[in-house]
Tab-separated table of C-alpha atoms and ligand atoms in Angstrom:
chain	number	residue	atom	x	y	z
P	27	MET	CA	2.405	22.208	7.939
P	28	LEU	CA	1.925	23.373	4.437
P	29	ALA	CA	3.208	26.864	4.772
P	30	ASP	CA	6.340	27.364	2.574
P	31	LYS	CA	6.864	23.751	1.207
P	32	ARG	CA	7.257	23.853	-2.203
P	33	ILE	CA	4.975	21.282	-4.366
P	34	LEU	CA	6.139	20.997	-8.581
P	35	LEU	CA	2.738	19.566	-9.666
P	36	ILE	CA	2.421	17.484	-13.013
P	37	ILE	CA	-0.355	17.313	-14.393
P	38	GLY	CA	-1.223	14.417	-16.879
P	39	GLY	CA	-3.617	14.233	-19.647
P	40	GLY	CA	-6.661	12.475	-18.431
P	41	ILE	CA	-10.361	13.820	-17.468
P	42	ALA	CA	-9.190	13.756	-13.814
P	43	ALA	CA	-7.094	16.768	-14.730
P	44	TYR	CA	-9.588	18.894	-14.054
P	45	LYS	CA	-9.343	17.875	-10.251
P	46	CYS	CA	-6.281	19.359	-9.826
P	47	LEU	CA	-7.439	23.176	-10.166
P	48	ASP	CA	-9.503	21.922	-6.472
P	49	LEU	CA	-6.252	20.598	-5.567
P	50	ILE	CA	-3.839	23.686	-6.020
P	51	ARG	CA	-6.194	26.158	-4.268
P	52	ARG	CA	-6.107	24.198	-0.899
P	53	LEU	CA	-2.396	23.829	-1.303
P	54	ARG	CA	-2.140	27.706	-2.182
P	55	GLU	CA	-5.161	28.078	1.135
P	56	ARG	CA	-2.300	26.447	2.949
P	57	GLY	CA	0.479	28.214	2.107
P	58	ALA	CA	2.536	25.832	-0.191
P	59	SER	CA	3.387	27.456	-3.451
P	60	VAL	CA	2.719	25.692	-6.201
P	61	ARG	CA	4.808	25.586	-9.728
P	62	VAL	CA	2.976	23.382	-12.719
P	63	VAL	CA	4.595	21.363	-15.287
P	64	MET	CA	1.489	20.096	-17.786
P	65	THR	CA	1.419	17.546	-20.367
P	66	PRO	CA	0.965	18.839	-23.797
P	67	ALA	CA	-1.911	16.274	-23.658
P	68	ALA	CA	-3.193	17.928	-20.184
P	69	LYS	CA	-3.727	21.219	-22.347
P	70	GLU	CA	-6.857	19.256	-23.771
P	71	PHE	CA	-8.674	18.838	-20.537
P	72	VAL	CA	-7.465	22.191	-18.434
P	73	THR	CA	-6.458	25.335	-19.285
P	74	PRO	CA	-2.803	26.513	-18.820
P	75	LEU	CA	-5.061	29.643	-17.805
P	76	SER	CA	-6.414	28.399	-15.293
P	77	VAL	CA	-4.123	26.974	-13.561
P	78	GLY	CA	-1.481	29.717	-13.932
P	79	ALA	CA	-4.372	31.563	-12.186
P	80	LEU	CA	-4.581	29.418	-9.639
P	81	SER	CA	-0.677	28.808	-8.648
P	82	GLU	CA	0.092	32.387	-8.823
P	83	ASN	CA	3.040	31.465	-11.473
P	84	PRO	CA	3.339	30.854	-14.840
P	85	VAL	CA	2.543	27.196	-16.036
P	86	HIS	CA	5.404	25.237	-17.853
P	87	ILE	CA	4.475	22.882	-20.750
P	88	ASP	CA	7.095	23.327	-23.624
P	89	LEU	CA	10.276	21.487	-23.444
P	90	PHE	CA	11.920	23.946	-25.688
P	91	ASP	CA	10.563	27.303	-24.748
P	92	LEU	CA	13.356	29.368	-24.412
P	93	THR	CA	11.953	32.460	-23.012
P	94	GLN	CA	11.012	29.912	-19.781
P	95	GLU	CA	14.343	27.883	-20.005
P	96	ASN	CA	16.404	30.867	-19.565
P	97	GLU	CA	14.008	31.883	-16.356
P	98	ILE	CA	14.169	28.509	-14.873
P	99	GLY	CA	15.556	25.614	-16.634
P	100	HIS	CA	14.250	22.361	-16.414
P	101	ILE	CA	16.832	20.885	-14.333
P	102	ARG	CA	16.319	23.620	-11.675
P	103	LEU	CA	12.235	23.147	-11.756
P	104	SER	CA	13.281	19.729	-11.015
P	105	ARG	CA	14.993	20.436	-8.070
P	106	GLU	CA	13.485	23.381	-6.740
P	107	ALA	CA	10.639	21.700	-5.094
P	108	ASP	CA	10.117	19.182	-1.896
P	109	LEU	CA	7.898	17.587	-3.523
P	110	LEU	CA	6.588	16.445	-6.696
P	111	VAL	CA	3.248	15.506	-7.238
P	112	VAL	CA	2.173	13.770	-10.750
P	113	ALA	CA	-1.592	14.026	-11.093
P	114	PRO	CA	-3.282	12.340	-13.034
P	115	ALA	CA	-0.867	9.761	-13.387
P	116	THR	CA	-1.502	8.369	-16.631
P	117	ALA	CA	-0.842	5.036	-17.966
P	118	ASP	CA	1.068	6.874	-20.491
P	119	LEU	CA	3.089	9.042	-18.010
P	120	LEU	CA	3.697	6.218	-15.594
P	121	ALA	CA	4.921	3.917	-18.228
P	122	LYS	CA	7.220	6.856	-19.174
P	123	MET	CA	8.167	7.349	-15.774
P	124	ALA	CA	8.978	3.263	-15.468
P	125	ASN	CA	11.431	3.069	-17.997
P	126	GLY	CA	13.169	6.301	-18.058
P	127	LEU	CA	11.450	8.012	-21.488
P	128	CYS	CA	11.533	11.743	-21.471
P	129	ASN	CA	9.921	13.505	-24.900
P	130	ASP	CA	8.413	16.095	-23.403
P	131	LEU	CA	9.166	18.734	-20.032
P	132	ALA	CA	7.451	17.063	-17.646
P	133	THR	CA	8.979	13.441	-18.272
P	134	ASN	CA	12.053	15.384	-17.946
P	135	VAL	CA	11.477	17.071	-14.843
P	136	LEU	CA	10.787	13.437	-13.487
P	137	LEU	CA	13.860	11.991	-14.624
P	138	ALA	CA	15.822	15.047	-13.748
P	139	THR	CA	14.382	15.479	-10.212
P	140	ASP	CA	16.471	14.530	-7.096
P	141	LYS	CA	12.867	14.611	-4.911
P	142	PRO	CA	10.657	12.771	-3.673
P	143	VAL	CA	7.738	11.853	-6.064
P	144	LEU	CA	3.889	11.248	-5.395
P	145	ALA	CA	1.696	9.576	-7.941
P	146	ALA	CA	-1.998	9.903	-8.014
P	147	PRO	CA	-2.965	6.848	-11.051
P	148	ALA	CA	-6.198	7.724	-12.868
P	149	MET	CA	-7.309	5.769	-15.563
P	150	ASN	CA	-9.430	3.033	-17.020
P	151	PRO	CA	-9.613	0.013	-14.737
P	152	ARG	CA	-8.401	-2.484	-17.689
P	153	MET	CA	-5.651	-0.064	-17.960
P	154	TRP	CA	-4.503	0.008	-14.451
P	155	GLY	CA	-5.403	-3.793	-14.554
P	156	HIS	CA	-2.864	-4.498	-17.037
P	157	PRO	CA	-0.293	-6.487	-17.105
P	158	ALA	CA	2.410	-3.842	-18.429
P	159	THR	CA	0.908	-1.194	-16.014
P	160	ARG	CA	1.167	-3.384	-12.971
P	161	ARG	CA	5.108	-3.790	-13.896
P	162	ASN	CA	5.424	-0.278	-14.804
P	163	VAL	CA	4.028	0.629	-10.986
P	164	ALA	CA	5.806	-2.209	-9.630
P	165	GLN	CA	8.974	-0.765	-10.622
P	166	LEU	CA	7.903	2.648	-9.899
P	167	SER	CA	7.335	1.709	-6.437
P	168	ARG	CA	10.562	0.124	-6.482
P	169	ASP	CA	12.442	3.235	-7.812
P	170	GLY	CA	10.848	5.147	-4.395
P	171	VAL	CA	7.843	6.577	-5.978
P	172	ARG	CA	4.846	6.835	-3.872
P	173	PHE	CA	0.900	6.436	-4.611
P	174	VAL	CA	-2.047	7.717	-4.163
P	175	GLY	CA	-4.730	5.853	-4.757
P	176	PRO	CA	-6.793	5.008	-7.673
P	177	ASN	CA	-10.177	4.770	-5.503
P	178	SER	CA	-12.670	2.409	-7.170
P	179	GLY	CA	-15.728	3.382	-8.125
P	180	ALA	CA	-17.635	4.432	-11.639
P	181	MET	CA	-15.643	5.750	-14.454
P	182	ALA	CA	-15.712	8.747	-16.849
P	183	GLU	CA	-16.878	6.253	-19.633
P	184	ARG	CA	-20.286	5.067	-18.479
P	185	GLY	CA	-21.034	1.522	-17.654
P	186	GLU	CA	-16.892	0.760	-16.678
P	187	ILE	CA	-16.769	0.064	-12.875
P	188	GLY	CA	-13.262	-0.838	-11.217
P	189	ALA	CA	-10.106	0.898	-9.609
P	190	GLY	CA	-8.845	3.749	-11.972
P	191	ARG	CA	-10.275	6.435	-10.263
P	192	MET	CA	-7.844	9.524	-9.737
P	193	ALA	CA	-7.985	9.810	-5.696
P	194	GLU	CA	-9.751	12.991	-4.845
P	195	PRO	CA	-7.461	15.995	-3.902
P	196	MET	CA	-8.286	16.386	-0.410
P	197	GLU	CA	-7.021	12.788	-0.348
P	198	ILE	CA	-4.141	13.848	-2.228
P	199	LEU	CA	-3.764	16.444	0.209
P	200	ALA	CA	-3.793	14.318	3.169
P	201	ALA	CA	-0.940	12.109	1.572
P	202	ILE	CA	1.099	15.566	0.309
P	203	GLU	CA	0.494	16.404	3.974
P	204	ALA	CA	1.279	13.050	5.376
P	205	HIS	CA	4.402	12.989	3.455
P	206	PHE	CA	5.803	16.383	5.103
P	207	GLU	CA	5.042	15.502	8.605
P	208	ALA	CA	6.347	12.245	8.654
P	209	VAL	CA	9.693	13.488	6.623
P	210	GLY	CA	9.886	16.572	9.196
P	211	GLU	CA	9.381	14.360	12.239
P	212	GLY	CA	12.333	11.885	10.998
P	213	ARG	CA	10.169	9.244	11.528
P	214	PRO	CA	11.623	5.572	10.393
P	215	LEU	CA	9.027	4.052	8.393
P	216	ALA	CA	7.592	8.049	6.683
P	217	GLY	CA	7.240	7.790	3.045
P	218	ARG	CA	7.047	3.810	3.070
P	219	ARG	CA	4.012	1.911	2.519
P	220	ILE	CA	2.966	-1.478	4.237
P	221	VAL	CA	0.232	-3.781	4.067
P	222	VAL	CA	-0.975	-5.960	7.416
P	223	THR	CA	-3.108	-8.567	7.924
P	224	ALA	CA	-4.452	-9.541	10.739
P	225	GLY	CA	-7.361	-11.746	12.659
P	226	PRO	CA	-8.188	-14.828	11.683
P	227	THR	CA	-10.503	-15.938	8.874
P	228	HIS	CA	-14.019	-16.904	8.758
P	229	GLU	CA	-14.574	-20.074	6.039
P	230	PRO	CA	-18.819	-20.586	5.660
P	231	ILE	CA	-20.234	-23.663	6.100
P	232	ASP	CA	-23.566	-22.630	5.818
P	233	PRO	CA	-25.601	-19.318	5.970
P	234	VAL	CA	-25.184	-19.194	10.284
P	235	ARG	CA	-22.308	-21.730	10.744
P	236	TYR	CA	-18.674	-20.952	9.780
P	237	ILE	CA	-15.221	-22.235	10.690
P	238	ALA	CA	-12.598	-19.990	12.371
P	239	ASN	CA	-9.301	-19.750	15.199
P	240	ARG	CA	-8.864	-18.640	18.002
P	241	SER	CA	-6.633	-15.268	16.471
P	242	SER	CA	-7.477	-12.184	18.607
P	243	GLY	CA	-5.932	-9.958	16.215
P	244	LYS	CA	-4.053	-8.159	18.830
P	245	GLN	CA	-0.650	-8.719	17.407
P	246	GLY	CA	-1.361	-7.705	13.965
P	247	TYR	CA	-3.392	-4.841	15.007
P	248	ALA	CA	-0.379	-3.639	17.348
P	249	LEU	CA	1.748	-4.204	14.177
P	250	ALA	CA	-0.184	-1.714	12.155
P	251	ARG	CA	-0.457	1.347	15.111
P	252	ALA	CA	3.279	0.789	15.427
P	253	PHE	CA	4.181	0.975	11.457
P	254	ALA	CA	1.636	4.293	11.034
P	255	GLU	CA	3.155	5.619	14.332
P	256	ALA	CA	6.543	4.824	12.516
P	257	GLY	CA	5.424	6.971	9.500
P	258	ALA	CA	4.217	4.045	6.984
P	259	THR	CA	1.015	4.737	5.160
P	260	VAL	CA	-0.601	1.500	6.526
P	261	THR	CA	-3.294	-0.861	4.846
P	262	LEU	CA	-4.423	-3.306	7.890
P	263	VAL	CA	-6.857	-6.332	5.831
P	264	SER	CA	-8.739	-7.600	8.754
P	265	GLY	CA	-10.690	-10.963	9.414
P	266	PRO	CA	-13.550	-10.932	11.853
P	267	VAL	CA	-12.115	-9.218	15.250
P	268	GLY	CA	-13.580	-7.393	18.031
P	269	LEU	CA	-10.880	-4.814	18.001
P	270	PRO	CA	-11.284	-0.592	17.086
P	271	ASP	CA	-9.697	0.486	14.100
P	272	PRO	CA	-5.880	1.871	14.822
P	273	GLU	CA	-5.666	5.422	14.519
P	274	GLY	CA	-4.089	6.427	10.718
P	275	VAL	CA	-4.244	3.658	9.264
P	276	LYS	CA	-6.694	1.854	6.676
P	277	VAL	CA	-8.666	-0.561	7.646
P	278	VAL	CA	-10.388	-3.225	5.112
P	279	ARG	CA	-12.638	-5.305	7.042
P	280	VAL	CA	-12.979	-9.221	5.454
P	281	GLU	CA	-14.223	-12.399	6.010
P	282	THR	CA	-12.658	-15.648	3.729
P	283	ALA	CA	-9.200	-16.402	3.227
P	284	ARG	CA	-10.136	-15.486	-0.603
P	285	GLU	CA	-11.437	-11.822	0.301
P	286	MET	CA	-7.853	-11.060	2.244
P	287	LEU	CA	-6.003	-12.388	-0.846
P	288	ALA	CA	-7.924	-9.825	-2.850
P	289	ALA	CA	-7.594	-7.153	-0.285
P	290	VAL	CA	-4.045	-7.930	-0.144
P	291	GLU	CA	-3.291	-8.138	-4.011
P	292	GLY	CA	-5.560	-4.626	-4.366
P	293	ALA	CA	-3.384	-2.957	-1.477
P	294	LEU	CA	-0.344	-3.716	-3.559
P	295	PRO	CA	2.249	-1.995	-4.609
P	296	ALA	CA	3.908	-1.748	-1.007
P	297	ASP	CA	7.204	-1.528	0.451
P	298	ALA	CA	6.728	-3.931	2.916
P	299	ALA	CA	3.770	-6.854	3.596
P	300	VAL	CA	3.498	-8.391	6.833
P	301	MET	CA	1.167	-11.396	7.045
P	302	ALA	CA	-0.016	-11.539	10.711
P	303	ALA	CA	-3.531	-13.415	9.996
P	304	ALA	CA	-3.985	-16.655	11.116
P	305	VAL	CA	-5.770	-17.873	7.724
P	306	ALA	CA	-7.550	-20.701	7.562
P	307	ASP	CA	-5.951	-23.203	5.858
P	308	TRP	CA	-8.635	-25.000	4.539
P	309	ARG	CA	-12.496	-23.926	3.621
P	310	VAL	CA	-15.553	-25.804	3.029
P	311	ALA	CA	-15.719	-27.373	-0.560
P	312	SER	CA	-18.988	-25.880	-1.332
P	313	GLU	CA	-21.217	-23.787	1.114
P	314	ALA	CA	-24.704	-24.931	1.639
P	315	ALA	CA	-27.108	-21.995	0.788
P	316	GLU	CA	-30.021	-23.087	3.495
P	317	LYS	CA	-28.681	-23.723	7.075
P	318	ILE	CA	-27.739	-27.760	7.347
P	319	LYS	CA	-30.464	-29.367	9.197
P	320	LYS	CA	-30.418	-32.036	12.188
P	321	GLY	CA	-32.189	-34.928	10.556
P	322	ALA	CA	-32.244	-38.903	10.209
P	323	GLY	CA	-29.093	-39.164	7.658
P	324	GLY	CA	-27.136	-38.064	11.127
P	325	ALA	CA	-23.792	-35.861	10.996
P	326	PRO	CA	-23.144	-34.100	8.317
P	327	HIS	CA	-20.443	-34.709	6.502
P	328	LEU	CA	-18.099	-32.146	4.929
P	329	ASP	CA	-15.277	-31.808	2.052
P	330	PHE	CA	-12.623	-29.521	2.694
P	331	VAL	CA	-10.442	-27.757	-0.151
P	332	GLU	CA	-7.328	-25.427	0.542
P	333	ASN	CA	-7.097	-22.092	1.043
P	334	PRO	CA	-5.029	-19.926	-1.371
P	335	ASP	CA	-1.723	-19.152	0.595
P	336	ILE	CA	-1.657	-15.255	0.758
P	337	LEU	CA	1.801	-15.048	2.108
P	338	ALA	CA	3.156	-17.395	-0.537
P	339	THR	CA	1.157	-15.442	-3.487
P	340	VAL	CA	2.371	-12.275	-1.924
P	341	GLY	CA	6.015	-13.630	-1.727
P	342	ARG	CA	6.327	-15.227	-4.809
P	343	HIS	CA	4.088	-12.504	-6.866
P	344	PRO	CA	5.592	-12.475	-10.309
P	345	THR	CA	5.378	-7.888	-10.093
P	346	LEU	CA	4.284	-6.651	-7.122
P	347	ARG	CA	6.568	-8.590	-4.670
P	348	PRO	CA	7.446	-5.977	-1.877
P	349	ARG	CA	10.866	-5.980	-1.026
P	350	LEU	CA	10.503	-7.077	2.550
P	351	VAL	CA	7.963	-9.787	2.635
P	352	VAL	CA	7.073	-11.082	6.640
P	353	GLY	CA	5.382	-14.064	7.887
P	354	PHE	CA	4.336	-15.135	11.182
P	355	ALA	CA	4.945	-18.354	12.328
P	356	ALA	CA	2.436	-19.945	15.058
P	357	GLU	CA	4.074	-23.518	16.061
P	358	THR	CA	3.126	-25.776	18.922
P	359	GLU	CA	6.240	-28.126	17.841
P	360	ASN	CA	9.634	-27.767	16.391
P	361	LEU	CA	9.338	-23.987	15.983
P	362	LEU	CA	12.728	-23.177	14.655
P	363	THR	CA	13.020	-25.940	11.375
P	364	ASN	CA	9.121	-25.698	10.711
P	365	ALA	CA	9.958	-21.490	11.079
P	366	ARG	CA	12.915	-22.072	8.613
P	367	ALA	CA	10.814	-24.221	5.949
P	368	LYS	CA	8.266	-21.265	5.861
P	369	LEU	CA	10.983	-18.657	4.966
P	370	GLU	CA	12.045	-20.915	1.724
P	371	LYS	CA	8.417	-22.579	0.724
P	372	LYS	CA	6.808	-18.736	1.180
P	373	GLY	CA	9.222	-16.697	-0.435
P	374	ALA	CA	9.438	-14.448	3.125
P	375	ASP	CA	12.147	-12.435	3.825
P	376	LEU	CA	11.741	-12.694	7.800
P	377	ILE	CA	9.957	-14.948	9.885
P	378	VAL	CA	8.543	-13.902	13.092
P	379	ALA	CA	8.587	-17.338	15.058
P	380	ASN	CA	6.402	-18.222	18.131
P	381	ASP	CA	5.600	-20.744	20.246
P	382	VAL	CA	1.616	-20.869	20.235
P	383	SER	CA	1.239	-24.373	22.585
P	384	PRO	CA	-2.044	-23.186	25.164
P	385	GLU	CA	0.276	-23.059	28.157
P	386	THR	CA	2.156	-20.255	26.713
P	387	GLY	CA	-1.282	-18.347	27.185
P	388	ILE	CA	0.107	-16.263	23.728
P	389	MET	CA	-2.626	-17.013	21.440
P	390	GLY	CA	-5.327	-14.123	22.724
P	391	GLY	CA	-3.197	-12.935	25.173
P	392	ASP	CA	-1.497	-9.619	25.576
P	393	ARG	CA	1.984	-10.904	25.540
P	394	ASN	CA	4.329	-12.797	22.827
P	395	THR	CA	7.993	-14.730	22.820
P	396	VAL	CA	8.896	-14.526	19.392
P	397	ARG	CA	12.179	-15.698	17.197
P	398	ILE	CA	13.317	-13.211	14.166
P	399	VAL	CA	14.243	-16.098	11.639
P	400	GLU	CA	16.147	-14.968	8.958
P	401	THR	CA	18.540	-16.600	6.263
P	402	ALA	CA	21.327	-14.917	7.688
P	403	GLY	CA	20.037	-16.457	11.111
P	404	VAL	CA	18.246	-16.734	14.178
P	405	THR	CA	17.557	-13.500	17.093
P	406	ASP	CA	15.524	-14.149	20.295
P	407	TRP	CA	13.696	-11.381	21.675
P	408	PRO	CA	12.559	-11.548	25.644
P	409	ASP	CA	9.277	-12.125	26.244
P	410	LEU	CA	7.502	-8.803	25.583
P	411	PRO	CA	3.761	-6.999	25.452
P	412	LYS	CA	2.785	-7.308	21.905
P	413	ASP	CA	2.768	-3.743	21.399
P	414	GLU	CA	6.024	-4.068	22.087
P	415	VAL	CA	7.218	-6.432	20.029
P	416	ALA	CA	5.110	-4.544	17.200
P	417	GLU	CA	7.918	-1.391	17.808
P	418	ARG	CA	10.651	-3.769	17.316
P	419	LEU	CA	9.401	-5.102	14.255
P	420	ALA	CA	8.799	-1.660	12.696
P	421	ALA	CA	12.301	-0.653	13.405
P	422	LEU	CA	13.840	-3.777	12.121
P	423	ILE	CA	11.812	-3.612	8.940
P	424	ALA	CA	12.870	0.276	8.902
P	425	GLU	CA	16.407	-1.288	8.985
P	426	ARG	CA	16.099	-3.660	6.715
P	427	LEU	CA	14.368	-1.231	3.983
P	428	GLY	CA	17.388	0.851	4.119
G	509	C5P	O1	1.501	-22.418	6.688
G	509	C5P	P1	0.832	-21.867	7.895
G	509	C5P	O2	-0.233	-21.015	8.363
G	509	C5P	O3	1.709	-21.497	9.186
G	509	C5P	O4	1.800	-20.024	7.915
G	509	C5P	C1	2.213	-19.028	8.623
G	509	C5P	C2	1.888	-17.548	8.105
G	509	C5P	O5	1.534	-17.570	6.401
G	509	C5P	C3	1.401	-16.617	8.812
G	509	C5P	O6	2.664	-15.126	8.122
G	509	C5P	C4	0.240	-16.170	7.714
G	509	C5P	O7	-0.326	-15.019	8.117
G	509	C5P	C5	0.415	-17.147	6.267
G	509	C5P	N1	-0.334	-17.505	5.762
G	509	C5P	C6	-1.424	-17.134	4.795
G	509	C5P	N2	-2.240	-17.538	4.191
G	509	C5P	C7	-2.628	-18.608	4.382
G	509	C5P	C8	-1.718	-19.324	5.235
G	509	C5P	C9	-0.651	-18.929	6.039
G	509	C5P	O8	-0.785	-15.731	4.519
G	509	C5P	N3	-3.221	-19.164	3.854
C-alpha cells in the first residue's frame, strides 16, 4: 500500500528522534520513498549520515544551502510529497507550526506545503499538558494536522511519567498506512479523528454494589464501527458493556463518569465528539470502603453528588472543543423541547433525540427511531436498525465537517 508513496519526514530535535531511523527503514521496506528534513536541533540526536544512508536520499537541513536549493528548492520539497510526517513533533515545532513561524528549512517547508501533515508529538508530560501546547495542538487540529500519539509511560527524564512519549515506529507506520488507505478509497471520514462514548457508567456505592442504568452500548458501538468503516480514526470510550471491541477502533474501557471524562479529554483533540453514553447523572457522595452491612440501623441513607457532564465539558471546552460536537437525548416525554434545550445548554452542534419510553423497546433493542435536532431545524429519520442509524450519522458528520 505504501509502494511509490512519497513521504517527507521532518525530524525535530528530541530524544525520540532515534526512533525515526527505524521508521525510515520500515517505510523503505514497504516501498515508500523517503526524503528527510532535519531541524538543526535534530542533528544533536541523530546524525544526517545515518538518516541519509537509511533513506537513500540526501538529507536537507539548511535553508540557505545553495547547492541543495538548486537541486530542489524548499517549495518543491514541500509539494513533491504525498504526506508530511513530523516526528518527533517537539513542543517548539508544534508552537511554530501553530503560529506559522518559519526560521529554518523544516518550518518553511511546513508553512509552504499543500499536502496533509501527520505529527507524532514527543515531549515531557508537563510540556504536553501546558495550556500553551494544548492551544497549539487544538489550533493545528483545526488546521487539519493529524496526530498519532503521544503515548503514556516512563519518560527519558527519570521519574517522570505521563503522556508525552512519541508513538512507536510501528504505530506511526500504521497511522501512515491508515491515511493512504482512507484517502485511496475516498472514504467520507478519511483522516478524521472521532471520539465516541458508549454504554452506561457504574457508580460505586461500596466495594460490591453500584448504581447503573439499562444502556446496552449498542448504539455507541455501532457508531464507532460506522465511523471507522467510513475511514475515521476512532477512540471509543466505553462504560461496562458486554459487547466485543469493534474492529479497527481504539477502545478505552472505564467504569465511572469521572473516568469517562478523563478518557475523553485524553482522546482530544478530535474533529468530532459523539457522546452516546448514558452517563449516570449522580454518584454516591462517599463510596463506603467496606461492604455496607444489613443491621439494626435499618436501610442505609445515601447522599448523592452530581457527576461531571462530559458532553457539556467537551461542548464548552475552551481550547480542545472539536469542530463538531454531537449529543444524544434519550427522553420519555417532551422529546423536542428537551433536545433543543440540550443543544443550547451543552454547547452541542447536533442532538440525536430518541424516545426511550419502555414500550418503544429502544433501550437494549436493535432498532432506533431518531430525530436529528440542529439549530437550523429538525429532521426525522424512519425506524431503522441501530447499525443503519450509525451509517447515516457517519454520512451526516462527514457532510457537516465538509
Ligand atoms: O442531560 P442528559 O443526560 O439527558 O444528556 C444526554 C447527553 O449528554 C448524551 O449525549 C450523553 O452522552 C451526555 N451526557 C454526558 N455526561 C453526563 C450526562 C450526559 O456526556 N454526565
